[in-house]
């Protein structure tokens, strides 16, 4: 028969009053971690993103002004080429 719960489940450490964030003492020398391909790709993406320079507020403001006054003339071919390179790099 089902057991009624009186609230959220607690770990044995929490019930005993021990911290669950402490170091693990029973680690075998044979223990290892293997990352999936997606995890490795995510790590590489995070490294690449960290290398991207911060936003240049002055450049953003100049572009915003150019769009507002109608002087900004985007180059559709250059935009398409950069999008294609981006998509190719992500595949």
GROMACS .gro file of N, CA, C and O in nm:
model
  364
    1UNK      N    1   0.084  -0.117   0.000
    1UNK     CA    2   0.000   0.000   0.000
    1UNK      C    3   0.089   0.124   0.000
    1UNK      O    4   0.196   0.123   0.061
    2UNK      N    5   0.048   0.232  -0.066
    2UNK     CA    6   0.132   0.353  -0.076
    2UNK      C    7   0.154   0.416   0.060
    2UNK      O    8   0.070   0.413   0.147
    3UNK      N    9   0.269   0.477   0.074
    3UNK     CA   10   0.303   0.548   0.198
    3UNK      C   11   0.279   0.696   0.174
    3UNK      O   12   0.324   0.753   0.075
    4UNK      N   13   0.207   0.759   0.266
    4UNK     CA   14   0.177   0.902   0.253
    4UNK      C   15   0.301   0.983   0.287
    4UNK      O   16   0.373   0.953   0.381
    5UNK      N   17   0.324   1.086   0.209
    5UNK     CA   18   0.438   1.174   0.232
    5UNK      C   19   0.394   1.296   0.310
    5UNK      O   20   0.289   1.352   0.286
    6UNK      N   21   0.476   1.336   0.404
    6UNK     CA   22   0.443   1.455   0.484
    6UNK      C   23   0.515   1.578   0.434
    6UNK      O   24   0.520   1.679   0.501
    7UNK      N   25   0.574   1.573   0.317
    7UNK     CA   26   0.647   1.688   0.262
    7UNK      C   27   0.751   1.638   0.164
    7UNK      O   28   0.753   1.522   0.126
    8UNK      N   29   0.842   1.729   0.124
    8UNK     CA   30   0.944   1.690   0.028
    8UNK      C   31   1.037   1.583   0.086
    8UNK      O   32   1.062   1.580   0.206
    9UNK      N   33   1.086   1.496  -0.002
    9UNK     CA   34   1.176   1.391   0.041
    9UNK      C   35   1.307   1.451   0.089
    9UNK      O   36   1.354   1.552   0.037
   10UNK      N   37   1.367   1.389   0.191
   10UNK     CA   38   1.494   1.435   0.245
   10UNK      C   39   1.595   1.323   0.230
   10UNK      O   40   1.561   1.206   0.241
   11UNK      N   41   1.721   1.362   0.208
   11UNK     CA   42   1.826   1.261   0.198
   11UNK      C   43   1.859   1.210   0.337
   11UNK      O   44   1.827   1.272   0.438
   12UNK      N   45   1.929   1.097   0.343
   12UNK     CA   46   1.971   1.042   0.472
   12UNK      C   47   2.062   1.139   0.544
   12UNK      O   48   2.055   1.153   0.666
   13UNK      N   49   2.147   1.212   0.470
   13UNK     CA   50   2.235   1.310   0.532
   13UNK      C   51   2.156   1.424   0.594
   13UNK      O   52   2.189   1.471   0.702
   14UNK      N   53   2.052   1.468   0.525
   14UNK     CA   54   1.972   1.579   0.578
   14UNK      C   55   1.898   1.537   0.704
   14UNK      O   56   1.887   1.613   0.799
   15UNK      N   57   1.849   1.414   0.706
   15UNK     CA   58   1.778   1.365   0.823
   15UNK      C   59   1.874   1.352   0.940
   15UNK      O   60   1.843   1.385   1.053
   16UNK      N   61   1.997   1.307   0.914
   16UNK     CA   62   2.096   1.288   1.020
   16UNK      C   63   2.160   1.420   1.060
   16UNK      O   64   2.238   1.424   1.153
   17UNK      N   65   2.130   1.529   0.989
   17UNK     CA   66   2.185   1.659   1.021
   17UNK      C   67   2.322   1.685   0.962
   17UNK      O   68   2.391   1.776   1.001
   18UNK      N   69   2.363   1.603   0.867
   18UNK     CA   70   2.492   1.621   0.803
   18UNK      C   71   2.477   1.703   0.677
   18UNK      O   72   2.375   1.700   0.611
   19UNK      N   73   2.581   1.775   0.641
   19UNK     CA   74   2.580   1.855   0.520
   19UNK      C   75   2.599   1.765   0.399
   19UNK      O   76   2.680   1.674   0.400
   20UNK      N   77   2.521   1.790   0.295
   20UNK     CA   78   2.537   1.713   0.172
   20UNK      C   79   2.633   1.781   0.076
   20UNK      O   80   2.659   1.733  -0.032
   21UNK      N   81   2.691   1.896   0.114
   21UNK     CA   82   2.780   1.968   0.025
   21UNK      C   83   2.927   1.945   0.059
   21UNK      O   84   3.013   2.006   0.001
   22UNK      N   85   2.956   1.858   0.154
   22UNK     CA   86   3.093   1.830   0.194
   22UNK      C   87   3.165   1.744   0.092
   22UNK      O   88   3.108   1.694  -0.003
   23UNK      N   89   3.294   1.723   0.116
   23UNK     CA   90   3.376   1.642   0.028
   23UNK      C   91   3.335   1.495   0.039
   23UNK      O   92   3.294   1.450   0.144
   24UNK      N   93   3.350   1.424  -0.070
   24UNK     CA   94   3.320   1.282  -0.072
   24UNK      C   95   3.448   1.209  -0.035
   24UNK      O   96   3.552   1.229  -0.095
   25UNK      N   97   3.441   1.123   0.065
   25UNK     CA   98   3.563   1.057   0.111
   25UNK      C   99   3.584   0.919   0.049
   25UNK      O  100   3.693   0.867   0.053
   26UNK      N  101   3.482   0.858  -0.006
   26UNK     CA  102   3.495   0.724  -0.061
   26UNK      C  103   3.504   0.730  -0.212
   26UNK      O  104   3.415   0.688  -0.284
   27UNK      N  105   3.614   0.783  -0.264
   27UNK     CA  106   3.634   0.793  -0.408
   27UNK      C  107   3.741   0.693  -0.448
   27UNK      O  108   3.849   0.692  -0.393
   28UNK      N  109   3.709   0.611  -0.542
   28UNK     CA  110   3.802   0.510  -0.589
   28UNK      C  111   3.896   0.570  -0.693
   28UNK      O  112   3.859   0.661  -0.766
   29UNK      N  113   4.017   0.518  -0.698
   29UNK     CA  114   4.113   0.564  -0.798
   29UNK      C  115   4.067   0.531  -0.939
   29UNK      O  116   4.114   0.589  -1.035
   30UNK      N  117   3.975   0.438  -0.951
   30UNK     CA  118   3.926   0.397  -1.083
   30UNK      C  119   3.807   0.480  -1.129
   30UNK      O  120   3.759   0.461  -1.240
   31UNK      N  121   3.755   0.569  -1.043
   31UNK     CA  122   3.642   0.652  -1.082
   31UNK      C  123   3.685   0.748  -1.192
   31UNK      O  124   3.797   0.800  -1.192
   32UNK      N  125   3.596   0.771  -1.287
   32UNK     CA  126   3.625   0.867  -1.393
   32UNK      C  127   3.494   0.924  -1.446
   32UNK      O  128   3.388   0.866  -1.426
   33UNK      N  129   3.507   1.035  -1.514
   33UNK     CA  130   3.392   1.101  -1.574
   33UNK      C  131   3.415   1.105  -1.724
   33UNK      O  132   3.523   1.137  -1.770
   34UNK      N  133   3.311   1.071  -1.798
   34UNK     CA  134   3.320   1.077  -1.944
   34UNK      C  135   3.209   1.169  -1.993
   34UNK      O  136   3.092   1.147  -1.964
   35UNK      N  137   3.248   1.274  -2.064
   35UNK     CA  138   3.151   1.370  -2.115
   35UNK      C  139   3.095   1.325  -2.248
   35UNK      O  140   3.166   1.265  -2.329
   36UNK      N  141   2.969   1.357  -2.271
   36UNK     CA  142   2.908   1.327  -2.400
   36UNK      C  143   2.962   1.424  -2.504
   36UNK      O  144   3.022   1.526  -2.471
   37UNK      N  145   2.940   1.393  -2.628
   37UNK     CA  146   2.981   1.483  -2.735
   37UNK      C  147   2.916   1.620  -2.722
   37UNK      O  148   2.979   1.723  -2.746
   38UNK      N  149   2.788   1.622  -2.681
   38UNK     CA  150   2.719   1.750  -2.662
   38UNK      C  151   2.783   1.831  -2.552
   38UNK      O  152   2.796   1.953  -2.562
   39UNK      N  153   2.825   1.766  -2.443
   39UNK     CA  154   2.889   1.837  -2.333
   39UNK      C  155   3.023   1.895  -2.377
   39UNK      O  156   3.057   2.008  -2.341
   40UNK      N  157   3.098   1.819  -2.454
   40UNK     CA  158   3.227   1.868  -2.505
   40UNK      C  159   3.202   1.988  -2.597
   40UNK      O  160   3.272   2.090  -2.588
   41UNK      N  161   3.103   1.978  -2.686
   41UNK     CA  162   3.071   2.090  -2.776
   41UNK      C  163   3.029   2.212  -2.696
   41UNK      O  164   3.065   2.325  -2.730
   42UNK      N  165   2.953   2.193  -2.590
   42UNK     CA  166   2.909   2.304  -2.506
   42UNK      C  167   3.029   2.371  -2.441
   42UNK      O  168   3.037   2.494  -2.435
   43UNK      N  169   3.125   2.292  -2.393
   43UNK     CA  170   3.246   2.349  -2.334
   43UNK      C  171   3.322   2.432  -2.436
   43UNK      O  172   3.368   2.542  -2.405
   44UNK      N  173   3.334   2.381  -2.558
   44UNK     CA  174   3.405   2.455  -2.663
   44UNK      C  175   3.330   2.584  -2.698
   44UNK      O  176   3.392   2.688  -2.719
   45UNK      N  177   3.198   2.576  -2.701
   45UNK     CA  178   3.117   2.695  -2.731
   45UNK      C  179   3.135   2.799  -2.621
   45UNK      O  180   3.150   2.918  -2.649
   46UNK      N  181   3.136   2.755  -2.495
   46UNK     CA  182   3.154   2.848  -2.383
   46UNK      C  183   3.291   2.916  -2.389
   46UNK      O  184   3.303   3.035  -2.363
   47UNK      N  185   3.394   2.840  -2.427
   47UNK     CA  186   3.528   2.898  -2.440
   47UNK      C  187   3.531   3.002  -2.551
   47UNK      O  188   3.589   3.109  -2.537
   48UNK      N  189   3.469   2.969  -2.665
   48UNK     CA  190   3.465   3.062  -2.777
   48UNK      C  191   3.387   3.187  -2.741
   48UNK      O  192   3.426   3.299  -2.775
   49UNK      N  193   3.277   3.169  -2.670
   49UNK     CA  194   3.195   3.283  -2.629
   49UNK      C  195   3.271   3.373  -2.532
   49UNK      O  196   3.260   3.495  -2.539
   50UNK      N  197   3.349   3.313  -2.444
   50UNK     CA  198   3.428   3.392  -2.349
   50UNK      C  199   3.533   3.476  -2.421
   50UNK      O  200   3.574   3.581  -2.369
   51UNK      N  201   3.575   3.433  -2.539
   51UNK     CA  202   3.676   3.506  -2.614
   51UNK      C  203   3.618   3.621  -2.695
   51UNK      O  204   3.692   3.704  -2.747
   52UNK      N  205   3.485   3.629  -2.706
   52UNK     CA  206   3.422   3.736  -2.783
   52UNK      C  207   3.436   3.867  -2.705
   52UNK      O  208   3.409   3.872  -2.585
   53UNK      N  209   3.479   3.972  -2.772
   53UNK     CA  210   3.496   4.099  -2.702
   53UNK      C  211   3.363   4.153  -2.649
   53UNK      O  212   3.256   4.122  -2.700
   54UNK      N  213   3.374   4.233  -2.547
   54UNK     CA  214   3.256   4.297  -2.488
   54UNK      C  215   3.191   4.390  -2.590
   54UNK      O  216   3.253   4.433  -2.686
   55UNK      N  217   3.064   4.423  -2.566
   55UNK     CA  218   2.991   4.512  -2.656
   55UNK      C  219   3.053   4.651  -2.654
   55UNK      O  220   3.081   4.706  -2.548
   56UNK      N  221   3.073   4.706  -2.772
   56UNK     CA  222   3.125   4.842  -2.787
   56UNK      C  223   3.004   4.936  -2.789
   56UNK      O  224   2.938   4.950  -2.892
   57UNK      N  225   2.976   4.997  -2.675
   57UNK     CA  226   2.857   5.083  -2.663
   57UNK      C  227   2.860   5.198  -2.764
   57UNK      O  228   2.756   5.236  -2.818
   58UNK      N  229   2.977   5.252  -2.791
   58UNK     CA  230   2.989   5.360  -2.888
   58UNK      C  231   2.950   5.316  -3.028
   58UNK      O  232   2.879   5.387  -3.101
   59UNK      N  233   2.995   5.196  -3.067
   59UNK     CA  234   2.961   5.143  -3.199
   59UNK      C  235   2.811   5.117  -3.209
   59UNK      O  236   2.749   5.148  -3.311
   60UNK      N  237   2.754   5.061  -3.103
   60UNK     CA  238   2.610   5.036  -3.101
   60UNK      C  239   2.534   5.166  -3.119
   60UNK      O  240   2.438   5.174  -3.197
   61UNK      N  241   2.576   5.270  -3.050
   61UNK     CA  242   2.507   5.400  -3.059
   61UNK      C  243   2.521   5.460  -3.199
   61UNK      O  244   2.427   5.516  -3.254
   62UNK      N  245   2.641   5.445  -3.259
   62UNK     CA  246   2.661   5.496  -3.396
   62UNK      C  247   2.571   5.422  -3.495
   62UNK      O  248   2.511   5.484  -3.584
   63UNK      N  249   2.562   5.290  -3.480
   63UNK     CA  250   2.474   5.213  -3.569
   63UNK      C  251   2.327   5.249  -3.548
   63UNK      O  252   2.251   5.261  -3.644
   64UNK      N  253   2.290   5.266  -3.422
   64UNK     CA  254   2.152   5.305  -3.392
   64UNK      C  255   2.118   5.439  -3.457
   64UNK      O  256   2.012   5.457  -3.518
   65UNK      N  257   2.211   5.534  -3.448
   65UNK     CA  258   2.189   5.665  -3.509
   65UNK      C  259   2.180   5.653  -3.661
   65UNK      O  260   2.097   5.719  -3.724
   66UNK      N  261   2.266   5.568  -3.721
   66UNK     CA  262   2.264   5.551  -3.867
   66UNK      C  263   2.132   5.489  -3.912
   66UNK      O  264   2.076   5.529  -4.015
   67UNK      N  265   2.080   5.394  -3.835
   67UNK     CA  266   1.950   5.334  -3.869
   67UNK      C  267   1.840   5.439  -3.855
   67UNK      O  268   1.753   5.452  -3.942
   68UNK      N  269   1.845   5.516  -3.746
   68UNK     CA  270   1.743   5.619  -3.723
   68UNK      C  271   1.740   5.724  -3.832
   68UNK      O  272   1.633   5.768  -3.874
   69UNK      N  273   1.858   5.766  -3.878
   69UNK     CA  274   1.859   5.874  -3.979
   69UNK      C  275   1.858   5.822  -4.122
   69UNK      O  276   1.863   5.899  -4.218
   70UNK      N  277   1.854   5.688  -4.139
   70UNK     CA  278   1.841   5.630  -4.273
   70UNK      C  279   1.972   5.614  -4.349
   70UNK      O  280   1.971   5.576  -4.465
   71UNK      N  281   2.085   5.641  -4.287
   71UNK     CA  282   2.213   5.632  -4.359
   71UNK      C  283   2.275   5.493  -4.352
   71UNK      O  284   2.373   5.466  -4.422
   72UNK      N  285   2.219   5.402  -4.271
   72UNK     CA  286   2.274   5.267  -4.262
   72UNK      C  287   2.232   5.188  -4.385
   72UNK      O  288   2.113   5.175  -4.413
   73UNK      N  289   2.329   5.134  -4.457
   73UNK     CA  290   2.302   5.057  -4.577
   73UNK      C  291   2.362   4.917  -4.559
   73UNK      O  292   2.479   4.895  -4.588
   74UNK      N  293   2.284   4.821  -4.511
   74UNK     CA  294   2.338   4.686  -4.491
   74UNK      C  295   2.373   4.620  -4.624
   74UNK      O  296   2.313   4.650  -4.727
   75UNK      N  297   2.469   4.530  -4.621
   75UNK     CA  298   2.513   4.457  -4.739
   75UNK      C  299   2.453   4.316  -4.730
   75UNK      O  300   2.505   4.230  -4.659
   76UNK      N  301   2.344   4.289  -4.804
   76UNK     CA  302   2.277   4.159  -4.793
   76UNK      C  303   2.368   4.040  -4.826
   76UNK      O  304   2.359   3.935  -4.762
   77UNK      N  305   2.457   4.055  -4.922
   77UNK     CA  306   2.547   3.945  -4.959
   77UNK      C  307   2.643   3.913  -4.845
   77UNK      O  308   2.670   3.796  -4.815
   78UNK      N  309   2.696   4.015  -4.780
   78UNK     CA  310   2.788   3.993  -4.667
   78UNK      C  311   2.714   3.929  -4.550
   78UNK      O  312   2.768   3.840  -4.483
   79UNK      N  313   2.592   3.973  -4.525
   79UNK     CA  314   2.512   3.916  -4.417
   79UNK      C  315   2.484   3.769  -4.445
   79UNK      O  316   2.501   3.683  -4.358
   80UNK      N  317   2.445   3.736  -4.567
   80UNK     CA  318   2.416   3.598  -4.605
   80UNK      C  319   2.541   3.511  -4.592
   80UNK      O  320   2.534   3.397  -4.544
   81UNK      N  321   2.656   3.564  -4.634
   81UNK     CA  322   2.781   3.487  -4.626
   81UNK      C  323   2.816   3.459  -4.480
   81UNK      O  324   2.857   3.347  -4.445
   82UNK      N  325   2.801   3.557  -4.393
   82UNK     CA  326   2.832   3.535  -4.251
   82UNK      C  327   2.734   3.437  -4.188
   82UNK      O  328   2.774   3.353  -4.107
   83UNK      N  329   2.607   3.444  -4.223
   83UNK     CA  330   2.509   3.348  -4.172
   83UNK      C  331   2.542   3.207  -4.219
   83UNK      O  332   2.532   3.111  -4.141
   84UNK      N  333   2.581   3.193  -4.345
   84UNK     CA  334   2.617   3.061  -4.399
   84UNK      C  335   2.739   3.005  -4.327
   84UNK      O  336   2.742   2.886  -4.293
   85UNK      N  337   2.841   3.090  -4.303
   85UNK     CA  338   2.960   3.044  -4.230
   85UNK      C  339   2.923   3.002  -4.089
   85UNK      O  340   2.973   2.902  -4.037
   86UNK      N  341   2.837   3.078  -4.024
   86UNK     CA  342   2.792   3.046  -3.889
   86UNK      C  343   2.721   2.912  -3.887
   86UNK      O  344   2.748   2.826  -3.802
   87UNK      N  345   2.628   2.891  -3.979
   87UNK     CA  346   2.553   2.766  -3.986
   87UNK      C  347   2.647   2.648  -4.014
   87UNK      O  348   2.632   2.541  -3.955
   88UNK      N  349   2.743   2.669  -4.101
   88UNK     CA  350   2.838   2.563  -4.134
   88UNK      C  351   2.921   2.527  -4.011
   88UNK      O  352   2.948   2.409  -3.985
   89UNK      N  353   2.966   2.627  -3.936
   89UNK     CA  354   3.046   2.604  -3.816
   89UNK      C  355   2.968   2.532  -3.708
   89UNK      O  356   3.025   2.457  -3.628
   90UNK      N  357   2.836   2.552  -3.703
   90UNK     CA  358   2.754   2.490  -3.599
   90UNK      C  359   2.718   2.345  -3.634
   90UNK      O  360   2.674   2.271  -3.547
   91UNK      N  361   2.734   2.307  -3.758
   91UNK     CA  362   2.695   2.170  -3.799
   91UNK      C  363   2.798   2.067  -3.762
   91UNK      O  364   2.902   2.084  -3.723
   0.00000   0.00000   0.00000
